[in-house]
Coordinates of C-alpha atoms in Angstrom, one line a residue:
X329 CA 118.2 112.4 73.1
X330 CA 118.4 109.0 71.2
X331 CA 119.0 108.2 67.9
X332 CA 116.8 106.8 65.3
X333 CA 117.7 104.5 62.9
X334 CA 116.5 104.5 60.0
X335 CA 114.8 101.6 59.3
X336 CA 114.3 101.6 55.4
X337 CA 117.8 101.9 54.6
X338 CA 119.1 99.2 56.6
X339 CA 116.3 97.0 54.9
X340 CA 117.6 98.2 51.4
X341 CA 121.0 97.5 52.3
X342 CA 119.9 93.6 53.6
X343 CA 117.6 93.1 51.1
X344 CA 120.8 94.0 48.4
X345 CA 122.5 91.5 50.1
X346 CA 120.0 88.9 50.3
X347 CA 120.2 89.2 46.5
X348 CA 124.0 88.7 45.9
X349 CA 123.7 85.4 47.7
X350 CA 120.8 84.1 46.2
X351 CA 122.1 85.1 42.9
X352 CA 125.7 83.2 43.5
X353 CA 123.6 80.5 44.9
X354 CA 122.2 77.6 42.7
X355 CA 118.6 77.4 42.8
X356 CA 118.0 73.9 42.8
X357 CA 119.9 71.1 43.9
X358 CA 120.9 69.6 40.6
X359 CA 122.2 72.7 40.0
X360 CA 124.1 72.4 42.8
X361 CA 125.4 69.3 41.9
X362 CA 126.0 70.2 38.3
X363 CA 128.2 73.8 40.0
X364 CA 129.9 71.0 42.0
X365 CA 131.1 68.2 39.2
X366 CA 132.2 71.6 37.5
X367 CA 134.9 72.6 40.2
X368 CA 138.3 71.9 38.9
X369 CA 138.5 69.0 41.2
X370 CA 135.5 67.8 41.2
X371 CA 133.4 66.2 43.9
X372 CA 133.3 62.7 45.4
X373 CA 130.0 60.9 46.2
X374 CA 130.3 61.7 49.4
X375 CA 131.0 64.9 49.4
X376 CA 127.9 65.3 47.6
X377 CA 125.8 63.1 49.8
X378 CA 126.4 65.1 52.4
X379 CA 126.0 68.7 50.5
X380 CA 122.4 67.7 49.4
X381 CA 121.3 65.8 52.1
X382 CA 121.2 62.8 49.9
X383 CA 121.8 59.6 49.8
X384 CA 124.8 58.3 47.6
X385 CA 122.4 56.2 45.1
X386 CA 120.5 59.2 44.4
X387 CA 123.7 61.2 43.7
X388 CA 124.7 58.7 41.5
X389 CA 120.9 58.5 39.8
X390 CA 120.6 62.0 39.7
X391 CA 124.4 62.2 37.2
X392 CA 123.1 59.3 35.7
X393 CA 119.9 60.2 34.6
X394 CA 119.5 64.0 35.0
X395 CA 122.5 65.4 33.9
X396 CA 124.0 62.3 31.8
X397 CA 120.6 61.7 30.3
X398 CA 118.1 64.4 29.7
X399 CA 120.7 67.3 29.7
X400 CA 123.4 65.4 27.9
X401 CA 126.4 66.2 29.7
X402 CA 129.7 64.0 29.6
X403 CA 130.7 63.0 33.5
X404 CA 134.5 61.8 33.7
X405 CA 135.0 59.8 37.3
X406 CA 139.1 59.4 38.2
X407 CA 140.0 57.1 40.7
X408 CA 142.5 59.1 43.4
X409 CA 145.2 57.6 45.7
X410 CA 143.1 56.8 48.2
X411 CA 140.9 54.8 46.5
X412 CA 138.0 57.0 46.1
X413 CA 136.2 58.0 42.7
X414 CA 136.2 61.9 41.8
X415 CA 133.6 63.0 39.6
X416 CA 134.1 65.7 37.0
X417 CA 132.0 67.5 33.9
X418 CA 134.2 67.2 30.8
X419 CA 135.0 69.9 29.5

């Protein structure tokens, strides 16, 4: 004889975990960006770029106008060693 599985409580079980991600997740992708200028070392333009699918001006439009702008946030940018700019929310 074979075993059945049952069905319904491996969907419950996905379907939980479906939600954990989704809820850990930002929605959008300037709230992506914004949970990424939060880190404690922040992002680079770059790093950004290529998180979003963007290109770099409309990472640097987007902290410029959406989050600088309309939601009034304070973005620090520190110039590292190697010459690139790291971009932080002030806290």
């Amino acid at each position: 004889m074979s075993k059945k599985k049952n069905v319904s409580t491996e969907a419950a079980v996905t379907s939980a975990r479906t939600r954990k991600q989704a809820a850990l997740k930002p929605k959008t992708k300037l709230a992506q960006l914004e949970a990424m200028l939060r880190r404690p070392d922040g992002a680079t333009v770059e790093q950004i770029s290529k998180s979003l699918a963007w290109h770099t001006h409309s990472v640097r439009g987007a902290m410029s106008g959406a989050l600088k702008k309309k939601q009034g946030l304070t973005i620090t940018s520190e110039k590292t060693d190697t010459g690139r700019r790291v971009y932080r929310i002030a806290a």
